[in-house]
Structure formats: structure tokens, C-alpha cells
Coordinates of C-alpha atoms in Angstrom, one line a residue:
M1 CA 63.1 106.6 57.6
F2 CA 60.3 105.4 59.8
V3 CA 61.7 101.9 59.8
F4 CA 65.2 103.2 60.8
V5 CA 63.8 105.2 63.7
S6 CA 61.7 102.3 64.8
L7 CA 64.7 100.0 64.8
I8 CA 66.7 102.6 66.9
F9 CA 63.8 102.9 69.3
L10 CA 63.5 99.1 69.7
F11 CA 67.3 98.9 70.2
I12 CA 67.2 101.4 73.0
I13 CA 64.2 99.7 74.6
S14 CA 66.0 96.4 74.4
I15 CA 69.1 97.8 76.1
Y16 CA 66.9 99.4 78.8
F17 CA 65.2 96.1 79.7
W18 CA 68.5 94.2 79.4
I19 CA 70.1 96.6 82.0
K20 CA 67.0 96.5 84.2
K21 CA 67.2 92.7 84.1
I22 CA 70.8 92.6 85.1
Y23 CA 70.3 95.1 88.0
S24 CA 67.3 93.0 89.2
Y25 CA 69.4 89.8 89.6
W26 CA 69.5 89.8 93.4
S27 CA 65.9 90.9 94.0
E28 CA 64.6 88.2 91.6
K29 CA 66.5 85.6 93.6
G30 CA 65.0 86.8 96.9
F31 CA 68.0 88.7 98.2
L32 CA 67.9 92.3 99.6
Q33 CA 69.8 94.4 97.2
N34 CA 71.5 97.8 97.1
S35 CA 68.9 100.5 96.3
N36 CA 71.4 102.9 94.6
V37 CA 72.4 101.1 91.5
K38 CA 73.3 103.1 88.4
F39 CA 74.4 102.2 84.8
P40 CA 77.2 101.5 84.0
F41 CA 79.1 101.3 87.3
G42 CA 76.4 99.4 89.3
S43 CA 77.1 100.1 93.0
L44 CA 80.4 101.8 92.3
T45 CA 79.1 105.1 91.1
G46 CA 81.4 107.9 92.3
V47 CA 84.3 105.6 93.1
G48 CA 87.6 107.0 91.8
K49 CA 86.4 110.6 91.9
K50 CA 84.3 111.2 95.0
F51 CA 85.3 108.4 97.3
T52 CA 87.2 105.1 97.6
T53 CA 85.7 101.7 97.1
C54 CA 85.6 100.9 100.8
E55 CA 83.8 104.3 101.5
A56 CA 81.2 103.5 98.8
L57 CA 80.6 100.0 100.3
D58 CA 80.5 101.5 103.8
I59 CA 77.5 103.5 102.8
I60 CA 75.7 100.3 101.7
Y61 CA 76.9 98.5 104.9
R62 CA 75.2 101.1 107.1
E63 CA 72.1 101.1 105.0
I64 CA 71.7 97.3 105.3
K65 CA 73.0 96.7 108.8
G66 CA 70.2 95.2 110.9
K67 CA 68.1 94.4 107.9
S68 CA 69.9 91.4 106.4
P69 CA 73.2 89.5 106.9
V70 CA 73.9 89.9 103.2
V71 CA 73.1 92.4 100.4
G72 CA 73.3 92.1 96.7
I73 CA 75.5 94.7 95.0
Y74 CA 76.9 95.2 91.4
F75 CA 80.5 95.6 90.2
F76 CA 79.6 97.2 86.9
F77 CA 77.3 94.4 85.5
K78 CA 78.6 91.6 87.8
P79 CA 76.3 90.6 90.6
T80 CA 78.3 90.4 93.9
L81 CA 77.1 89.5 97.3
M82 CA 78.3 91.5 100.3
V83 CA 78.3 89.6 103.5
I84 CA 78.1 91.7 106.7
D85 CA 77.4 89.1 109.4
P86 CA 80.5 87.9 111.3
E87 CA 79.0 84.4 111.8
L88 CA 78.5 83.9 108.1
I89 CA 81.9 85.4 107.4
K90 CA 83.3 82.7 109.7
K91 CA 81.7 80.0 107.6
I92 CA 83.1 81.5 104.4
F93 CA 86.7 81.7 105.8
V94 CA 86.8 78.5 107.8
Q95 CA 83.9 76.1 108.3
D96 CA 82.7 76.1 104.6
F97 CA 86.0 77.1 103.0
T98 CA 85.7 74.5 100.3
Y99 CA 82.8 76.5 98.8
F100 CA 84.8 79.8 98.9
Q101 CA 88.4 78.8 98.3
D102 CA 89.0 81.1 95.3
R103 CA 89.6 84.9 95.6
G104 CA 88.1 85.8 92.2
F105 CA 90.9 88.2 91.3
Y106 CA 91.5 88.6 87.6
H107 CA 94.7 87.2 86.0
N108 CA 95.7 86.7 82.4
K109 CA 98.6 84.3 81.8
N110 CA 98.9 85.3 78.1
S111 CA 99.0 89.1 78.2
D112 CA 100.4 89.4 81.8
P113 CA 102.1 86.1 82.8
I114 CA 103.2 87.3 86.3
S115 CA 99.6 88.2 87.2
A116 CA 99.1 84.4 87.7
N117 CA 100.5 84.1 91.3
L118 CA 99.4 82.9 94.7
L119 CA 97.0 85.8 95.2
T120 CA 95.1 85.2 92.0
L121 CA 95.4 81.4 91.2
E122 CA 92.3 79.2 91.8
G123 CA 91.4 75.7 92.7
Q124 CA 93.9 72.9 92.5
E125 CA 96.5 75.1 90.9
W126 CA 96.4 77.4 93.9
K127 CA 96.5 74.5 96.4
E128 CA 99.6 73.1 94.7
R129 CA 101.3 76.5 94.5
R130 CA 100.6 77.2 98.2
S131 CA 102.0 73.9 99.4
K132 CA 105.2 74.6 97.5
L133 CA 105.6 78.2 98.8
S134 CA 104.4 77.9 102.4
P135 CA 107.7 76.6 103.9
I136 CA 109.6 79.7 102.7
F137 CA 107.4 82.0 104.9
S138 CA 108.1 80.1 108.2
S139 CA 109.2 82.0 111.3
G140 CA 112.6 80.5 111.0
K141 CA 113.0 81.8 107.4
M142 CA 111.9 85.3 108.6
K143 CA 114.5 85.2 111.3
M144 CA 117.1 84.3 108.7
M145 CA 116.3 87.6 106.8
F146 CA 116.2 89.8 109.9
H147 CA 119.7 91.0 109.4
I148 CA 118.8 92.4 106.0
V149 CA 115.9 94.4 107.4
D150 CA 118.0 95.5 110.3
L151 CA 120.7 96.9 108.0
I152 CA 118.2 98.7 105.8
S153 CA 116.4 100.2 108.8
S154 CA 119.8 101.7 109.9
R155 CA 120.2 103.1 106.4
L156 CA 116.7 104.7 106.8
I157 CA 117.9 106.6 109.8
E158 CA 121.0 107.8 107.9
A159 CA 118.9 109.0 105.0
I160 CA 116.5 110.9 107.3
E161 CA 119.4 112.5 109.1
K162 CA 120.5 114.0 105.7
D163 CA 117.0 115.1 104.9
L164 CA 116.6 116.9 108.2
Q165 CA 119.5 119.2 107.2
N166 CA 117.1 120.8 104.8
S167 CA 113.9 120.9 106.8
S168 CA 112.3 119.4 109.9
D169 CA 109.1 118.9 108.0
L170 CA 109.4 115.6 106.1
E171 CA 107.0 113.6 103.9
M172 CA 107.1 110.3 105.8
R173 CA 105.1 108.2 103.3
N174 CA 107.9 108.8 100.9
W175 CA 110.5 107.5 103.4
A176 CA 108.3 104.5 104.3
Q177 CA 108.0 103.6 100.6
R178 CA 111.7 103.9 100.0
F179 CA 112.4 101.8 103.1
T180 CA 110.1 98.9 102.1
A181 CA 111.2 99.1 98.5
D182 CA 114.8 98.6 99.6
N183 CA 113.8 95.7 101.8
I184 CA 111.9 93.9 99.1
S185 CA 114.4 94.6 96.4
S186 CA 117.1 93.0 98.6
T187 CA 115.2 90.0 99.9
A188 CA 113.0 89.1 96.9
F189 CA 115.2 90.3 94.0
G190 CA 118.6 90.1 95.4
L191 CA 119.5 93.7 94.6
D192 CA 120.8 96.7 96.4
A193 CA 118.3 99.1 94.7
K194 CA 119.5 102.1 96.8
C195 CA 116.0 103.5 97.0
L196 CA 116.8 105.2 100.3
E197 CA 119.8 106.9 98.7
D198 CA 118.2 107.8 95.4
E199 CA 114.6 108.8 95.0
N200 CA 115.0 108.3 91.2
S201 CA 115.9 104.7 91.6
E202 CA 114.4 102.5 88.8
F203 CA 113.1 100.1 91.4
L204 CA 111.3 102.8 93.3
K205 CA 109.9 104.4 90.2
H206 CA 108.4 101.2 88.9
G207 CA 107.1 100.2 92.4
R208 CA 105.2 103.5 92.7
R209 CA 103.8 103.3 89.2
L210 CA 102.2 100.0 90.2
F211 CA 100.0 101.7 92.8
D212 CA 99.6 105.2 91.6
L213 CA 96.6 104.4 89.5
T214 CA 94.6 106.9 87.5
P215 CA 90.8 106.9 87.9
F216 CA 90.6 105.1 84.5
E217 CA 93.0 102.4 85.7
T218 CA 91.1 102.0 88.9
L219 CA 87.9 101.5 87.0
K220 CA 89.7 99.0 84.7
F221 CA 90.8 97.1 87.8
F222 CA 87.2 96.7 89.0
F223 CA 86.0 96.1 85.4
T224 CA 88.3 93.0 85.3
I225 CA 86.7 91.8 88.4
G226 CA 83.2 92.5 87.1
C227 CA 83.8 91.0 83.6
P228 CA 86.8 88.7 83.8
N229 CA 86.0 86.4 80.8
F230 CA 85.3 89.4 78.5
C231 CA 88.6 91.1 79.6
R232 CA 90.6 87.9 79.0
K233 CA 89.3 87.7 75.4
L234 CA 90.4 91.3 74.9
G235 CA 93.8 90.6 76.5
V236 CA 93.3 93.2 79.2
R237 CA 96.0 93.4 81.9
T238 CA 95.5 95.0 85.3
N239 CA 99.1 95.7 86.0
P240 CA 100.7 98.5 84.1
K241 CA 103.0 97.1 81.4
E242 CA 106.2 99.0 82.0
P243 CA 106.7 98.2 85.7
T244 CA 105.7 94.5 85.3
D245 CA 108.1 94.0 82.4
F246 CA 110.8 95.6 84.5
F247 CA 110.2 93.3 87.5
L248 CA 110.0 90.2 85.3
K249 CA 113.2 91.1 83.5
T250 CA 115.0 91.9 86.8
F251 CA 114.1 88.7 88.5
L252 CA 114.9 86.5 85.5
E253 CA 118.4 88.2 85.2
T254 CA 119.0 87.6 88.9
F255 CA 117.8 84.0 88.6
E256 CA 120.2 83.4 85.7
Y257 CA 123.2 85.1 87.4
R258 CA 122.8 83.2 90.7
E259 CA 122.4 79.9 88.9
K260 CA 125.5 80.5 86.7
N261 CA 127.6 81.6 89.6
N262 CA 126.2 79.2 92.2
I263 CA 125.4 82.1 94.6
Q264 CA 123.5 81.4 97.9
R265 CA 122.2 84.0 100.2
N266 CA 119.7 84.2 103.1
D267 CA 116.9 85.8 101.2
F268 CA 113.7 85.0 99.3
V269 CA 115.5 84.7 96.0
S270 CA 117.5 81.7 97.1
L271 CA 114.4 80.2 98.7
L272 CA 112.5 80.6 95.5
L273 CA 115.4 79.2 93.4
G274 CA 115.2 76.2 95.7
L275 CA 111.9 75.5 94.0
K276 CA 113.2 75.6 90.4
E277 CA 112.4 71.9 89.9
L278 CA 108.8 72.5 90.9
L279 CA 108.1 75.9 89.3
T280 CA 109.0 77.5 86.0
P281 CA 111.2 80.7 85.9
I282 CA 108.1 82.7 85.0
E283 CA 106.1 81.2 87.9
L284 CA 108.9 82.0 90.3
A285 CA 109.1 85.6 88.9
A286 CA 105.3 85.9 89.4
E287 CA 105.8 85.1 93.1
A288 CA 108.7 87.5 93.5
F289 CA 106.5 90.1 91.9
L290 CA 103.7 89.4 94.4
M291 CA 106.2 89.7 97.2
F292 CA 107.1 93.1 96.0
A293 CA 103.6 94.3 95.3
A294 CA 102.3 93.1 98.7
G295 CA 105.3 93.9 100.9
Y296 CA 106.1 97.3 99.4
E297 CA 102.6 98.9 99.4
T298 CA 100.9 97.4 102.5
S299 CA 103.9 97.7 104.8
S300 CA 104.7 101.3 103.7
T301 CA 101.1 102.3 104.1
L302 CA 100.9 100.7 107.5
M303 CA 104.0 102.5 108.6
T304 CA 102.5 105.7 107.3
F305 CA 99.3 105.4 109.2
I306 CA 101.1 104.4 112.4
L307 CA 103.3 107.5 112.3
Y308 CA 100.2 109.6 111.6
E309 CA 98.4 108.4 114.7
L310 CA 101.6 108.6 116.9
A311 CA 102.1 112.2 115.8
L312 CA 98.5 113.1 116.8
N313 CA 98.7 111.1 120.0
P314 CA 102.0 112.1 121.7
D315 CA 101.2 110.2 124.9
I316 CA 100.8 106.9 122.9
Q317 CA 104.0 107.8 121.0
Q318 CA 106.0 108.2 124.2
K319 CA 104.6 105.1 125.8
L320 CA 105.6 103.1 122.8
R321 CA 109.0 104.7 122.7
D322 CA 109.6 103.9 126.4
E323 CA 108.7 100.2 125.8
I324 CA 111.2 99.9 122.9
V325 CA 114.0 101.8 124.5
T326 CA 113.7 100.1 127.9
R327 CA 113.7 96.6 126.3
I328 CA 116.7 97.4 124.1
E329 CA 118.7 98.8 127.1
E330 CA 118.0 95.6 129.0
N331 CA 119.5 93.7 126.1
D332 CA 122.8 95.6 125.9
G333 CA 121.6 98.0 123.2
K334 CA 120.7 95.2 120.8
L335 CA 117.4 94.8 118.9
T336 CA 116.8 91.1 118.0
Y337 CA 114.2 89.3 116.0
E338 CA 112.8 87.7 119.2
M339 CA 112.5 91.1 120.9
L340 CA 110.6 92.5 118.0
N341 CA 107.9 89.9 118.6
E342 CA 107.9 90.6 122.3
F343 CA 106.9 94.3 122.2
K344 CA 103.3 94.1 123.4
Y345 CA 102.5 97.7 123.1
L346 CA 103.9 97.8 119.6
D347 CA 101.6 94.9 118.7
M348 CA 98.7 96.9 120.2
V349 CA 99.5 100.0 118.2
T350 CA 100.0 98.0 115.0
N351 CA 96.7 96.2 115.4
E352 CA 94.8 99.4 116.2
T353 CA 96.3 101.0 113.1
L354 CA 95.3 97.9 111.0
R355 CA 91.8 98.2 112.5
K356 CA 91.4 101.9 111.7
Y357 CA 93.3 101.8 108.3
P358 CA 93.2 98.3 106.9
P359 CA 95.7 98.3 104.0
I360 CA 93.3 95.9 102.1
P361 CA 89.9 97.3 103.1
N362 CA 87.8 94.7 101.2
N363 CA 88.3 91.0 101.0
I364 CA 86.9 89.0 98.1
R365 CA 86.0 85.4 97.7
M366 CA 84.4 83.4 94.9
C367 CA 81.6 80.9 95.5
T368 CA 82.8 77.7 93.7
K369 CA 79.6 75.7 94.1
D370 CA 76.1 76.4 95.1
Y371 CA 75.9 77.4 98.8
K372 CA 72.7 77.5 100.8
I373 CA 72.4 80.1 103.6
E374 CA 70.2 78.1 106.0
E375 CA 69.2 81.1 108.0
L376 CA 67.7 82.8 105.0
N377 CA 66.7 79.7 103.0
L378 CA 68.5 81.3 100.0
T379 CA 71.2 79.9 97.8
I380 CA 74.3 81.6 96.6
P381 CA 74.8 80.5 93.0
K382 CA 78.1 79.0 91.9
G383 CA 80.4 81.7 90.4
T384 CA 79.1 84.5 92.6
A385 CA 81.7 87.0 93.9
I386 CA 81.6 87.5 97.7
E387 CA 82.6 90.9 99.1
L388 CA 83.7 91.0 102.7
P389 CA 83.8 94.6 103.9
V390 CA 86.8 94.7 106.2
Y391 CA 86.8 98.5 106.6
S392 CA 83.1 98.6 107.5
L393 CA 83.2 95.9 110.1
Q394 CA 86.3 97.4 111.7
H395 CA 84.5 100.8 111.9
D396 CA 81.2 99.4 113.2
P397 CA 80.5 100.9 116.7
E398 CA 78.7 97.7 117.7
Y399 CA 82.1 95.9 117.5
F400 CA 84.5 98.8 118.2
P401 CA 82.9 101.6 120.2
N402 CA 84.0 105.1 119.1
P403 CA 85.6 103.6 116.0
N404 CA 87.2 106.8 114.8
T405 CA 89.2 107.1 118.1
F406 CA 92.7 105.6 118.0
D407 CA 92.9 103.4 121.1
P408 CA 95.5 100.7 121.2
E409 CA 94.0 99.5 124.5
R410 CA 91.3 97.7 122.5
F411 CA 94.0 95.1 121.9
N412 CA 95.5 94.7 125.4
D413 CA 95.4 91.2 126.9
E414 CA 92.1 91.7 128.6
N415 CA 90.1 93.7 125.9
V416 CA 91.2 91.6 123.0
K417 CA 89.3 88.7 124.4
N418 CA 86.1 90.7 123.9
I419 CA 86.6 91.4 120.2
K420 CA 83.9 89.5 118.3
Q421 CA 85.4 86.9 116.0
F422 CA 85.6 87.8 112.3
T423 CA 85.1 91.5 112.8
F424 CA 88.9 92.1 112.7
F425 CA 90.7 90.5 109.8
P426 CA 93.0 93.1 108.0
F427 CA 95.0 90.3 106.3
G428 CA 92.1 87.8 105.8
E429 CA 91.6 84.6 107.7
G430 CA 91.8 80.9 107.0
K431 CA 93.8 79.0 104.4
R432 CA 94.0 82.0 102.1
Q433 CA 95.3 84.4 104.7
C434 CA 98.3 86.4 103.4
L435 CA 101.4 84.2 103.5
G436 CA 103.8 87.2 103.6
L437 CA 102.1 88.5 106.8
R438 CA 105.2 87.7 109.0
F439 CA 107.6 89.5 106.8
G440 CA 105.3 92.5 106.3
L441 CA 104.9 92.9 110.1
M442 CA 108.6 92.3 110.7
Q443 CA 109.7 95.1 108.4
T444 CA 107.0 97.5 109.6
K445 CA 107.8 97.0 113.3
M446 CA 111.5 97.2 112.7
G447 CA 111.1 100.5 110.8
I448 CA 108.8 102.0 113.5
A449 CA 111.1 100.9 116.3
K450 CA 114.2 102.4 114.7
L451 CA 112.4 105.6 114.0
L452 CA 111.0 106.1 117.5
I453 CA 114.4 105.4 119.1
N454 CA 115.9 108.3 117.1
Y455 CA 113.1 110.8 116.5
S456 CA 109.9 112.3 117.8
F457 CA 107.0 113.0 115.4
S458 CA 104.3 115.7 115.5
S459 CA 101.9 117.4 113.1
C460 CA 103.0 120.4 111.1
E461 CA 101.3 122.9 108.8
K462 CA 101.3 120.5 105.9
T463 CA 99.7 117.6 107.9
I464 CA 96.2 116.9 106.6
I465 CA 93.8 116.5 109.5
P466 CA 91.6 114.6 109.4
M467 CA 93.2 112.0 107.1
K468 CA 91.8 111.8 103.6
F469 CA 92.2 109.0 101.1
V470 CA 93.1 108.9 97.5
P471 CA 89.7 108.1 95.7
S472 CA 91.3 106.4 92.7
A473 CA 93.4 104.0 94.8
P474 CA 92.1 100.4 95.2
F475 CA 93.7 100.3 98.6
L476 CA 93.8 102.9 101.3
Q477 CA 96.4 105.6 100.6
P478 CA 96.7 109.0 102.3
K479 CA 95.9 111.9 100.1
G480 CA 98.7 114.3 99.9
G481 CA 101.1 111.9 101.5
L482 CA 102.1 112.4 105.2
W483 CA 103.9 115.5 106.2
L484 CA 105.2 115.5 109.8
K485 CA 107.5 117.5 111.9
V486 CA 110.5 115.3 112.8
E487 CA 112.9 116.1 115.6
K488 CA 116.0 114.3 116.6
I489 CA 116.0 112.8 120.1
L490 CA 119.2 113.8 121.9

């Protein structure tokens, strides 16, 4: 009995020192590290229940600001370096990109083949995939698909008209999601999913399931980042199985049908099929899936936050409406692709929303070879994950005075020159900047323009003020959706 108790005691002591050793990684290497590290979540204690990841990292950011340009943190057991200095971020994104070209996102080709896409691929495989895909995201290709987004934005107005017959208080996140789901289903999958007509649409149901994560799924997501090799051995997948299987099956069926019937259309599907000699059907499906995942969630969230701020700031809402209406009237009542890119105030409102509510609040890079930080005389070891706190930088009063105030004038022609480089990067920077940026902004601006021409928005009893976020979501999502009073403009 004594021997057994002694063995248990030794085992516990060994585990204790093992954990202590892991959570001393950064201090042993000479880096300043986060003081509030707890087993087993590391620096993520409370994420998923009390607050979002970016809110947890923001606490660390404010603790370290002014003390060091970097701070060591822990994603579960994985040492991660958070970089808070814009000059060093510039080196990571641009000047020394070859040291940080990988994102470090988990993917598993065996258990979840469409998880291996442009977002997650690494090294030479990523370079080759990007060179093949870049041409399909050109400005000319976006213009080619403008008519699809225009048509669906008109359907959005028709659907809201019907909904207003029941109540003037509408949940606008719901409509933003249905709008972007129809856009992506049409352009990336070649389908008329009728998400605006039918809230029970299979496409919409599976799209929502991808992002409505439980606290456990959120922790699993970060666990795959913290322990990727271990997760691959276990066959862990980050994307829920049912929706990913649905999107894979849907794309492959569309692929086969278009090939068999020699169908060409001005959309992403035809552009992807043009790469069939360069990529396998599964690889093409992986990119279509990424288009949906990125275009559906980030754009609908951006639209939601824009509408929220416009509802709370009626003067800004009216100024934006005046710009849009005046320009359309000057063009004989037509809204074109070129005009959409000429709305200066719409750009300012969009950028200020992206600053205050970045859809992707944290940017991750992977150090692919030892990198010396000359200013600190310290070396970042190869294989280290780098965390770039987008949300914190964009809410830092040093860079954006009164950061909680919604002020589009920060981005007017004069003031935008004063924004410090690499303190505003909602979609990343450099060679790994989001390729779908143009399409995402096109559908967002089109949706907002059509809505403002037809309706005014204000808060109602169900509007949550101030905005709160879903703690379990890896990206910023409004808790309780977005309820607004919607009134027809006569």
C-alpha cells in the first residue's frame, strides 16, 4: 500500500513539474510572459464562457503595453508569442515574410479533406495553390459577378418587405446571413439555394452550423491550434462533419453536372472548373468551401455591425444614404460596379466598422525558421505560433483616440494619412491577405446600399446596447442577434 501511494505521489509531483516546465517556456528563453496562466487552458482560461478570445487577449495586451513589444502566452500547452508592436508586425507581414509565411491553422487531409485549402495550407503547397487561384479574384472577375449580387440584393428587399407585414422590429443578422448565403451558394456552388425565401434552406442550415459552435467545439478549435500533431494522430476535425459533408457533396455534384452538360456561367464555379487540369475535384471543393465559409460569415457579420452603428448614429446613417441616393440619381437610377467603389463615405463607414468590430479579431502566423528580434536580442524559435491582436491594436487609444466611439471621419482623405501603419489590418496584410476581400466587400456594400435606399434603421426594445459578443464564437458575433426597427422610406 505504501509503495502504491508513493507511486501516485511521485506521479502527481512529476505532472506538476512537467506543467510548470511547460508554462515557464517563455520566461526561460528571456521573454516577458503572461502572468495569469492556468492549467489546462494556459492563457485562455474563461474563453468560451466568460469572454471571447480577443477579449482575453486584450486583457494581456493592456497588461503588457509599454513594457515589451512581445509577450509569451499559451494556447493550452502550446507556447505562442503575441506581437503588439506595429513595427515588428510590419516585419512579420512584409519585410521578413519568408520567416512567417504559414498561418499555423490546423488541417487534416485524411479525416477532413476540404480543411486543406488556401487558408490552412503551408509552404510550397500554399504558394502553388495561391498562384493558381489568384487570377479568379481579380477586379475584372468581381465585375463579372456583380449582376448576381445585384439580383440577390433586390431579392433581399423583396423578402424584407414581406417580413415587415408582420412586424417593424426585424432581426437583421438573420437577413444578412440569408443574403450572403444566397450570394455564395450562387457564385461558388452554382445553386439557387433560396435562403432569402426559405429560412429552413439546407444551405443556410448547414452554413449556420459551421459557425454556431458550442463552448466545447470552440475549445476543440483552439486545442487543434495548440496541439496540431497530436490532433492529427487522433483524426480530430475542426469543421463539424455534417455541414462539411454537405458542401463537399454539393460541389462535386455541381462539378459533375456542369462538366457533363458543358455549362458555362459567370461565377466562381466556372472559374474553379477552369483549373480542373491543375487541381483535383477535392481540392477545388476545398476552395469552394473556403469561399463559402469566409464570404458567408465575415460579410454577414460586417453588414450586421454596420447596421447596428447606423441605427445608433442616425446622422451618419442619413449622410451615407444621401451619398448613395444622390449618386444613383445622377446615374439615371442605376447602381453599377464602378459606382459601388466610388462611394467614399460608404468606404469610411465600412472601414470604421472593420476597425471597431474586426470579423477576424486575431491574426495568426507561424515562424518557419529561427528569427532574431534585434531590438531585444532574443530569438523566436522555429515552429512558434505568432499571435497578432487585431482587435486590441484597433482599440488602442494611442492609435485610435476614443476607440469605442464610432467615427467614420477617422478614414477621411486627410485623417487616414495619420493612421499608423499596421495598426489597422482587419483582413491581414502582405501575401497572405484574404484573396476574397474584393468579393466580400462588394456584397457587403451592395447589401447596405440597397437597404439604405429603401429603409431607415433605428434601435428598438430588443436591441442590445451596448453590443455584447458570443463568448464561444472564434470570431466576433453579436450576442442575441441584431434586432432593429425597420421603416420603409416613402
